[in-house]
PDB file of C-alpha atoms in Angstrom:
ATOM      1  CA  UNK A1110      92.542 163.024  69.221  1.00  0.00           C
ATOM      2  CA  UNK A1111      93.177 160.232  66.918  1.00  0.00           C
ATOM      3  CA  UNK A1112      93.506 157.425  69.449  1.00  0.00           C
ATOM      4  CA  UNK A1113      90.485 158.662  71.277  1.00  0.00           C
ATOM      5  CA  UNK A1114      88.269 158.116  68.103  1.00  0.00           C
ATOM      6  CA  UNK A1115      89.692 154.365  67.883  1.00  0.00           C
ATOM      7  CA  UNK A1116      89.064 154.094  71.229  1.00  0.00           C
ATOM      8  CA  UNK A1117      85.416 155.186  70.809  1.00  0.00           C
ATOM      9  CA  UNK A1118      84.850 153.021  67.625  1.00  0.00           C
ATOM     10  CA  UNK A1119      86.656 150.007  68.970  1.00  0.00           C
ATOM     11  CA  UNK A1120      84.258 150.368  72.022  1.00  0.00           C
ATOM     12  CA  UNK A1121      80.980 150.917  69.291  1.00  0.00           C
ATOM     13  CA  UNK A1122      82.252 147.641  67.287  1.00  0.00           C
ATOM     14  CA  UNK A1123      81.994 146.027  70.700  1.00  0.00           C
ATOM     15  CA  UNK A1124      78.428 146.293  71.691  1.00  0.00           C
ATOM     16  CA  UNK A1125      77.884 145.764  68.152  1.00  0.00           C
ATOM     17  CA  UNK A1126      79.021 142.608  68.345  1.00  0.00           C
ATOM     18  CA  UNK A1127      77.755 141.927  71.820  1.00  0.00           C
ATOM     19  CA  UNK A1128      74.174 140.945  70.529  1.00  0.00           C
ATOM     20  CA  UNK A1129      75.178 138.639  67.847  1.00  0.00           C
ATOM     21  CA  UNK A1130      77.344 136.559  70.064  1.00  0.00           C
ATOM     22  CA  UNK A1131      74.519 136.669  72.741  1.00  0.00           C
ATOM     23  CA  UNK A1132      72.073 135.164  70.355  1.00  0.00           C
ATOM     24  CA  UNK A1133      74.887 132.565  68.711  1.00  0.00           C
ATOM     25  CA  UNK A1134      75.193 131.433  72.704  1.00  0.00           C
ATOM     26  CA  UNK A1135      71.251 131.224  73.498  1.00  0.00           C
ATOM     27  CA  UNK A1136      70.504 128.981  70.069  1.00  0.00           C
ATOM     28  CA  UNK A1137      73.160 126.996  71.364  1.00  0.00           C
ATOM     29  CA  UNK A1138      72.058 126.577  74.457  1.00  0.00           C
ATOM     30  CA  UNK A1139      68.477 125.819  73.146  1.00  0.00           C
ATOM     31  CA  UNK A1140      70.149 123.522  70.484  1.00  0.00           C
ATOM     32  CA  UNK A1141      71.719 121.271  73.004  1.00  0.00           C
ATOM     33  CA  UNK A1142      68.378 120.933  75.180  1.00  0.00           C
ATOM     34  CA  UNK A1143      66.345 119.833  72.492  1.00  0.00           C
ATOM     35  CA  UNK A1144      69.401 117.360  71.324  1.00  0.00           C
ATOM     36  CA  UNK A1145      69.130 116.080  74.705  1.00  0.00           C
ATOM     37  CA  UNK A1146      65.639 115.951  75.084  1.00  0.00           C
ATOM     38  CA  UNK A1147      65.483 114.011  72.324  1.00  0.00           C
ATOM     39  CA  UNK A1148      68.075 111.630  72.736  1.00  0.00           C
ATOM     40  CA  UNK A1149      66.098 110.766  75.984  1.00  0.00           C
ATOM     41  CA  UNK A1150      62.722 110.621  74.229  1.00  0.00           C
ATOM     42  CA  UNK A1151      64.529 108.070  71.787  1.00  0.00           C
ATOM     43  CA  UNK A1152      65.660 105.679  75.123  1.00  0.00           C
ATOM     44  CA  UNK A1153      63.659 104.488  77.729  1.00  0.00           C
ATOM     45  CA  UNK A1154      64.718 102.636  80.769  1.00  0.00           C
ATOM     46  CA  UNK A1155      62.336 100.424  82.789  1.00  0.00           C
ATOM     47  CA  UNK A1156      63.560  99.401  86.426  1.00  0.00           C
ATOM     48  CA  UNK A1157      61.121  97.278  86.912  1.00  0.00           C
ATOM     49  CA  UNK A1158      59.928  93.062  86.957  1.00  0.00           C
ATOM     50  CA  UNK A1159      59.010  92.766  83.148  1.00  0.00           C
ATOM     51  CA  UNK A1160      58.210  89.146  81.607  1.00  0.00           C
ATOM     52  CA  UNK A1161      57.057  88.532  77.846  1.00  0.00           C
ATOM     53  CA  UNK A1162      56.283  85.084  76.214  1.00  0.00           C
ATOM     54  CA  UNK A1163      58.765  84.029  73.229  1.00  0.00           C
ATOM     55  CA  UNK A1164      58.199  80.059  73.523  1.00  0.00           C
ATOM     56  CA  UNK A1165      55.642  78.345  76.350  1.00  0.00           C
ATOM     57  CA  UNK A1166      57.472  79.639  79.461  1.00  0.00           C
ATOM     58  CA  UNK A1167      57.561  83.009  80.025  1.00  0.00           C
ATOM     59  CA  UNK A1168      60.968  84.559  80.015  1.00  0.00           C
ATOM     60  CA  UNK A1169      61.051  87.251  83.173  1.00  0.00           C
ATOM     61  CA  UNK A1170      63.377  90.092  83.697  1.00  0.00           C
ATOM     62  CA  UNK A1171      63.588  91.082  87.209  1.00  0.00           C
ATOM     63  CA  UNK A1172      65.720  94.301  87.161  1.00  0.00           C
ATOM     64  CA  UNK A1173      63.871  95.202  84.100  1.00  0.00           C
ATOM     65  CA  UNK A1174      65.315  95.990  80.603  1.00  0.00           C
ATOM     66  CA  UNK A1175      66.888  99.251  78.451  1.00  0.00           C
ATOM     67  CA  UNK A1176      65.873 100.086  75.109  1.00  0.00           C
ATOM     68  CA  UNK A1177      66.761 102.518  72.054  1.00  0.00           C
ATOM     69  CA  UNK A1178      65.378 103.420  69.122  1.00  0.00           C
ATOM     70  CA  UNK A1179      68.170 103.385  65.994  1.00  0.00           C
ATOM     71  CA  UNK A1180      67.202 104.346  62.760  1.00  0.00           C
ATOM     72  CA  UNK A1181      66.056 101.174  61.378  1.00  0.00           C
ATOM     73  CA  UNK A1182      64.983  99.447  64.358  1.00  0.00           C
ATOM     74  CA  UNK A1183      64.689  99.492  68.364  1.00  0.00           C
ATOM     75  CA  UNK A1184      67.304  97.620  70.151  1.00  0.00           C
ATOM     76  CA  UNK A1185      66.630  96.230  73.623  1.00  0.00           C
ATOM     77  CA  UNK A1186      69.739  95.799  76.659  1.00  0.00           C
ATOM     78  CA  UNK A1187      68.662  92.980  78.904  1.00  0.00           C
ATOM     79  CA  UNK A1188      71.682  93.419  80.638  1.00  0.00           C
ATOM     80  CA  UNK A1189      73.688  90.727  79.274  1.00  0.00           C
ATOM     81  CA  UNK A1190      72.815  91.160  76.314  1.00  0.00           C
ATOM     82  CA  UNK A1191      71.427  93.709  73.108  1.00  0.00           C
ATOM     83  CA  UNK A1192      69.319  92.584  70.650  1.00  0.00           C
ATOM     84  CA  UNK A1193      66.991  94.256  68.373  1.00  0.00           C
ATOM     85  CA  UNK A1194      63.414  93.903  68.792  1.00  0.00           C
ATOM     86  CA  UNK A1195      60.704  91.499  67.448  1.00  0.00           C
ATOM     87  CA  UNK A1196      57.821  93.187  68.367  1.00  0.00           C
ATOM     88  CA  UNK A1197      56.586  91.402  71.365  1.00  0.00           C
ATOM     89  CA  UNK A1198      55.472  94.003  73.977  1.00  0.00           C
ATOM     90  CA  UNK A1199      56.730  93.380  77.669  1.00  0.00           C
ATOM     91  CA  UNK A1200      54.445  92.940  80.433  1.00  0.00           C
ATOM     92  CA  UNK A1201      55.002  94.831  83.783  1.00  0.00           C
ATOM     93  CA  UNK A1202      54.739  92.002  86.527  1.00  0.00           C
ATOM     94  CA  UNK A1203      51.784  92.380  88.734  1.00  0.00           C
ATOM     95  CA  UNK A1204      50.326  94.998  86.890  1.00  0.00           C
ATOM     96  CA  UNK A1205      47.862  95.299  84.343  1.00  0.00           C
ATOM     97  CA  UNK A1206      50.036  97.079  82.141  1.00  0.00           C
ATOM     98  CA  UNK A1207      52.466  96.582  79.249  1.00  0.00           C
ATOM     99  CA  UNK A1208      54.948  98.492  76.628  1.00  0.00           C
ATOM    100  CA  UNK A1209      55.535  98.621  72.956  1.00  0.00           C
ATOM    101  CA  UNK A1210      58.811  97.491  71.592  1.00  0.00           C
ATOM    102  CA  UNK A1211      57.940  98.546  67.820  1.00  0.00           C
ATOM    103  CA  UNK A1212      55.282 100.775  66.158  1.00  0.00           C
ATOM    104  CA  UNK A1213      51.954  99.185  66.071  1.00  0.00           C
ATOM    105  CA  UNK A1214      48.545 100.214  63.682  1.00  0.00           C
ATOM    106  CA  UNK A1215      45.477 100.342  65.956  1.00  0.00           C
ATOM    107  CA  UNK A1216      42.325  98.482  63.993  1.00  0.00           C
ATOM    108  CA  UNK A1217      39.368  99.834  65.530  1.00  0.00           C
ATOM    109  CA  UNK A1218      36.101  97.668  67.008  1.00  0.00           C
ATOM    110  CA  UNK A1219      34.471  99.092  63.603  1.00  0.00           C
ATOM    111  CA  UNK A1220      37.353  97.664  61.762  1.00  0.00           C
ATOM    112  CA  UNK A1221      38.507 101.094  60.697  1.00  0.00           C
ATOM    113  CA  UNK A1222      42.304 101.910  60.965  1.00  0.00           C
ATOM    114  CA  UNK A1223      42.425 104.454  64.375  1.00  0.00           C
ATOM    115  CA  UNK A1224      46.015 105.377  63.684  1.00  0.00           C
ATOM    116  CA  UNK A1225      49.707 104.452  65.031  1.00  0.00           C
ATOM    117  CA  UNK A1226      50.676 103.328  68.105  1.00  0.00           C
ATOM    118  CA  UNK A1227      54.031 104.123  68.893  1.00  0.00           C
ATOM    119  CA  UNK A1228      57.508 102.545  70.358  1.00  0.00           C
ATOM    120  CA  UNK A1229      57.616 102.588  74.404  1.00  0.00           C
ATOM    121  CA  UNK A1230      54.260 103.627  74.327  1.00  0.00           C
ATOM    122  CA  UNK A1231      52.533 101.908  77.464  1.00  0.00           C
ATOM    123  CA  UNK A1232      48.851 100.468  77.778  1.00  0.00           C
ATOM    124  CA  UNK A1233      47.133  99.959  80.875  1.00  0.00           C
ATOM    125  CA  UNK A1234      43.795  98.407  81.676  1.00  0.00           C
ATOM    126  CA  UNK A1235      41.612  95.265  81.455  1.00  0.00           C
ATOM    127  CA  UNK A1236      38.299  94.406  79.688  1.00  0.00           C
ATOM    128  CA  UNK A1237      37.731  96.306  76.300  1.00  0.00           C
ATOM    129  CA  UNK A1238      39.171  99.709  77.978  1.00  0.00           C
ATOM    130  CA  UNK A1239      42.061 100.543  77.700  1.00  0.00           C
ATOM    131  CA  UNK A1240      44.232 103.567  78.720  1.00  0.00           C
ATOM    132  CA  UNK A1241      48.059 104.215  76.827  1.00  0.00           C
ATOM    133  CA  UNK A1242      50.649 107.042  77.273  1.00  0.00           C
ATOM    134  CA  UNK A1243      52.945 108.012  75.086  1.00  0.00           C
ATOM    135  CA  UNK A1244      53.908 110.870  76.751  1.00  0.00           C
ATOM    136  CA  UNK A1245      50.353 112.229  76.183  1.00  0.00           C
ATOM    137  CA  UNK A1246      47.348 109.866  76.376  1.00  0.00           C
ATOM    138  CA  UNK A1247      45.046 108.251  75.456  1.00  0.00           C
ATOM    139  CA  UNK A1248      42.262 105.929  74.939  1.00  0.00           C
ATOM    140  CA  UNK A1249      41.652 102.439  72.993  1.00  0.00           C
ATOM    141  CA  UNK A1250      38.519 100.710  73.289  1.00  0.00           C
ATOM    142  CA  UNK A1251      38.745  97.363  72.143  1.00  0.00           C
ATOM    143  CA  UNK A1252      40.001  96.309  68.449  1.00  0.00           C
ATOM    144  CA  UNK A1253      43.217  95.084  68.085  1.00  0.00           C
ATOM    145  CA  UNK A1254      47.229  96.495  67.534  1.00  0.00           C
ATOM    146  CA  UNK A1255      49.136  94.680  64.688  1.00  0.00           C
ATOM    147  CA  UNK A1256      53.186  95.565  64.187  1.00  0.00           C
ATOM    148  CA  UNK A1257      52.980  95.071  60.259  1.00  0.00           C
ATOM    149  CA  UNK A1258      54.293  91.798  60.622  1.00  0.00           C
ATOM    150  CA  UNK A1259      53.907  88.815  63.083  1.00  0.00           C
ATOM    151  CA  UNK A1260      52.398  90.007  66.167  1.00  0.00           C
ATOM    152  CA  UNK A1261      48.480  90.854  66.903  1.00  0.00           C
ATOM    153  CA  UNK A1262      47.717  92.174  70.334  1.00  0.00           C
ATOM    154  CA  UNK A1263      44.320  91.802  71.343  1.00  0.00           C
ATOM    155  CA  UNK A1264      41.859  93.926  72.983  1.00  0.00           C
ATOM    156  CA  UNK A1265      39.086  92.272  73.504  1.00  0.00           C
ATOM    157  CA  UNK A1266      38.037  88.544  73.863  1.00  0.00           C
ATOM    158  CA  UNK A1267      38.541  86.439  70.821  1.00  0.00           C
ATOM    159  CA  UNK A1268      38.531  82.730  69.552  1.00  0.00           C
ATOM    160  CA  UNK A1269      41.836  81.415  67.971  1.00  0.00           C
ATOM    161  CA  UNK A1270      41.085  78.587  65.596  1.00  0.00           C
ATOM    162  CA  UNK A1271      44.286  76.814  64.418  1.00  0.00           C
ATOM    163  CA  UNK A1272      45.434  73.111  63.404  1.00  0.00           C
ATOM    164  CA  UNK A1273      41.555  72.557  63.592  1.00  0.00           C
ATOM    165  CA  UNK A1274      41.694  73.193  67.497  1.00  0.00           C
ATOM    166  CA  UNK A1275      40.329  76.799  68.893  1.00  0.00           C
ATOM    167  CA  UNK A1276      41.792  78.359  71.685  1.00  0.00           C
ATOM    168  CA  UNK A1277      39.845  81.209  73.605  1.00  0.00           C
ATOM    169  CA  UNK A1278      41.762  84.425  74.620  1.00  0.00           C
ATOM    170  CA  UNK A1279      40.875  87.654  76.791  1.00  0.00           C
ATOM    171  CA  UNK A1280      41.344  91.623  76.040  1.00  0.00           C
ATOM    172  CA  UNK A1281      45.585  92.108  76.278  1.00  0.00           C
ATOM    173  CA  UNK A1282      46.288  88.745  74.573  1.00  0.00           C
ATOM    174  CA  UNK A1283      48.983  88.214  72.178  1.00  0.00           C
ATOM    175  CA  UNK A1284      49.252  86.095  68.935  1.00  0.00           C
ATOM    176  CA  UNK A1285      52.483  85.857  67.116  1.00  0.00           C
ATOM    177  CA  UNK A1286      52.355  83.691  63.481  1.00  0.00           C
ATOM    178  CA  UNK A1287      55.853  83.567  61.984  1.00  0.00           C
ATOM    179  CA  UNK A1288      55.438  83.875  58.787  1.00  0.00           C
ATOM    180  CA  UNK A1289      52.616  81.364  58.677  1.00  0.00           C
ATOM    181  CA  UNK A1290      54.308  78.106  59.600  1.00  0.00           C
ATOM    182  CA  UNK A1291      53.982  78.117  63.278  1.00  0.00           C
ATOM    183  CA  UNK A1292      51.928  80.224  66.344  1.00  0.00           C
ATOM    184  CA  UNK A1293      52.340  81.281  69.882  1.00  0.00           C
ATOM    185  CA  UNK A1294      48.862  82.116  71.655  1.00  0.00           C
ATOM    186  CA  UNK A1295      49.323  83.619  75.042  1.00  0.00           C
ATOM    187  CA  UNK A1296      46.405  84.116  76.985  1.00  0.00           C
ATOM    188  CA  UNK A1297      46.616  87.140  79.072  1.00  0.00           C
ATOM    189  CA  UNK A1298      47.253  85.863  82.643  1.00  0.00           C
ATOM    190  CA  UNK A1299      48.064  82.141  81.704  1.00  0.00           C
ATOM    191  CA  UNK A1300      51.398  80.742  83.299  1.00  0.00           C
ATOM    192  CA  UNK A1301      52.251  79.372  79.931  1.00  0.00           C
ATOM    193  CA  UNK A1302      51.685  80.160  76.342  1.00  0.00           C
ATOM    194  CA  UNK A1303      50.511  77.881  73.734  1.00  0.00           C
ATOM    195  CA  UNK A1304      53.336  77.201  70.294  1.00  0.00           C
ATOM    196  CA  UNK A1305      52.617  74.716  67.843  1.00  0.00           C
ATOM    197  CA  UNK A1306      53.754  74.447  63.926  1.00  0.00           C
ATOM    198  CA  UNK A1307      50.651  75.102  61.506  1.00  0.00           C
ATOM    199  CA  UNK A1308      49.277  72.989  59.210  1.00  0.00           C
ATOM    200  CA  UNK A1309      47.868  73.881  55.643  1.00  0.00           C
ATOM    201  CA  UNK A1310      44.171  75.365  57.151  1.00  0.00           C
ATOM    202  CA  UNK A1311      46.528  78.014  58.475  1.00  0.00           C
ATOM    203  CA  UNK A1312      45.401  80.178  61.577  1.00  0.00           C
ATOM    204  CA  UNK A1313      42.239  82.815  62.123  1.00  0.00           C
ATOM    205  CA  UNK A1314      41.141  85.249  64.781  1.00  0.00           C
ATOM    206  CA  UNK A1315      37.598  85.495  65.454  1.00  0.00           C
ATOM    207  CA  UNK A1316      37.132  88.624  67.508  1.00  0.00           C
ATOM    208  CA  UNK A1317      34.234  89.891  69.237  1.00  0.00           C
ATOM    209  CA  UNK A1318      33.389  92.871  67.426  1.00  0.00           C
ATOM    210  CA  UNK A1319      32.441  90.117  64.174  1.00  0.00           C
ATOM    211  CA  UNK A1320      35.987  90.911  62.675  1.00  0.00           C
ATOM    212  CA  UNK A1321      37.343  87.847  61.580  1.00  0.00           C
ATOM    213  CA  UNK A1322      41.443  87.917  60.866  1.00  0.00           C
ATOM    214  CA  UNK A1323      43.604  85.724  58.705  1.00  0.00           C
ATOM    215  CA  UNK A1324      46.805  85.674  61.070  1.00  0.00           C
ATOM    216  CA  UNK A1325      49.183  83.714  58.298  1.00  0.00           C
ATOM    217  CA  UNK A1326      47.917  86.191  55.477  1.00  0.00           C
ATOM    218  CA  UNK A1327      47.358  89.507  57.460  1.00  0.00           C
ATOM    219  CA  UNK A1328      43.728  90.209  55.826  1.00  0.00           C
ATOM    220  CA  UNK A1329      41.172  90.544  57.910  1.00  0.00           C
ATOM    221  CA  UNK A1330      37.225  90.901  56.982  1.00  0.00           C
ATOM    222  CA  UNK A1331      34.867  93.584  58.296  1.00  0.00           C
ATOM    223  CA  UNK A1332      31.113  91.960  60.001  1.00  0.00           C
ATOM    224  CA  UNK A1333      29.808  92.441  56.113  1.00  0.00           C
ATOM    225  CA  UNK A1334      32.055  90.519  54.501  1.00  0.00           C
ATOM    226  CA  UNK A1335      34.346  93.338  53.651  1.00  0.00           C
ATOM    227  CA  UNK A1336      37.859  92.280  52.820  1.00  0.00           C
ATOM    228  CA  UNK A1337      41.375  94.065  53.497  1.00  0.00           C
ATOM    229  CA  UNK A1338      44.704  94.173  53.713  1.00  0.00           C
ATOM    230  CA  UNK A1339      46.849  94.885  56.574  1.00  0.00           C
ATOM    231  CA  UNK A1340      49.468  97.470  56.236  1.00  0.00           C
ATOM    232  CA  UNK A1341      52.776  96.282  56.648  1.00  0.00           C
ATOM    233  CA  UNK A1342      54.341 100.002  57.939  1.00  0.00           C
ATOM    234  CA  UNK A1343      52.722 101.196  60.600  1.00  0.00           C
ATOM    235  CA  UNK A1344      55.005 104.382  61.038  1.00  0.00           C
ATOM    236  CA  UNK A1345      53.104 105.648  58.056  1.00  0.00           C
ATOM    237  CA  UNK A1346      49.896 106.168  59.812  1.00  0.00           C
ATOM    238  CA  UNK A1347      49.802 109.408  62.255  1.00  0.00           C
ATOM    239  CA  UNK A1348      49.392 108.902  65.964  1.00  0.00           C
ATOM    240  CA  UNK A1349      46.402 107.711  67.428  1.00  0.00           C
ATOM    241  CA  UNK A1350      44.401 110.908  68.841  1.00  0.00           C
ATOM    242  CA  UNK A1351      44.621 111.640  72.437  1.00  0.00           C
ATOM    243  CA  UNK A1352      41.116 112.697  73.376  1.00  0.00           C
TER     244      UNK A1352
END
């Protein structure tokens, strides 16, 4: 009689336990999806031509290039090499289209701040319309996209005016001004890009909307006159909105 009540409770202490270590095993399960999910949201591999502009000539990457977001910083595998990022965006050869290598703070055509624009996001389009998906989408219509440092993409035609010279660029242009002693302008499309040290007038963008930008000082000024500073963080800034 005795053994057949340990049997019983032995077999009660069972199922009890049954449902605890069924749930344990099901957050686990859940716990290493999202892990993974995550570790591939924070890498991105593109097999495909890429080319950006560092100097005049553009450097190309046929097979394409691997990159990874760290804590501090995004590091990029061109295959022979990793090194972290400086912001310039790669272009997908023969395609209107390019991706982000760093966050990036969208400045509206009214010169209001639209929000963040995030790592591997890519942008596709031409003109002053432009589509980007960063795994939802979305929508930019003209303005620019400025890292918080050197690099200004462009989205819609502007006038460069440097060194006393002026330089016209289309929508998808980039501007780079490290740290206000010298410029690359790349023209979206051009075979080469244009690098030259700056002199003491320093560099402006004139964009089409009437903002005006001081690329050595990151201020730019509103059609009225209006003057600001450009944020130097754009991870602070929530996402741009997907509608």
């Amino acid at each position: 009689m005795k053994l057949s009540l340990n049997l019983s409770e032995l077999k009660k202490r069972r199922r009890e336990l049954i449902l605890p270590i069924a749930l344990m095993a099901g957050l686990l399960v859940i716990l290493f999806v999202v892990v993974q999910l995550l570790g591939r949201a924070e890498r991105v591999t593109i097999n495909e031509p890429l080319y950006q502009y560092v100097f005049e000539q553009a450097d190309s990457y046929p097979d394409g290039v691997a990159m990874k977001k760290t804590e501090d910083t995004v590091m990029i595998d061109y295959g022979h090499q990793t090194t972290e990022t400086n912001g310039y965006p790669f272009y997908y050869r023969g395609q209107d289209k390019l991706i982000l290598t760093d966050d990036f703070l969208y400045l509206m055509q009214t010169g209001d701040f639209g929000g963040r624009v995030q790592y591997f996001t890519t942008i596709s389009g031409s003109g002053t319309s432009y589509l980007l998906d960063d795994g939802e989408s979305g929508k930019l219509t003209g303005g620019m996209l400025h890292d918080g440092s050197d690099v200004y993409i462009f989205l819609e035609d502007t006038e460069i005016e440097y060194n006393g010279l002026t330089k016209e660029i289309s929508g998808f242009s980039y501007v780079v001004c490290f740290q206000g002693e010298s410029i690359l302008i790349w023209n979206y499309g051009d075979a080469e890009a244009t690098y030259a040290e700056l002199d003491e007038s320093g560099a402006m963008a004139y964009m089409e909307n009437g903002i005006d930008v001081d690329l050595v000082n990151d201020i730019y000024y509103k059609p009225n006159g209006t003057k600001y500073l450009l944020f130097n963080d754009p991870a602070i800034f929530d996402p741009v909105s997907a509608e």
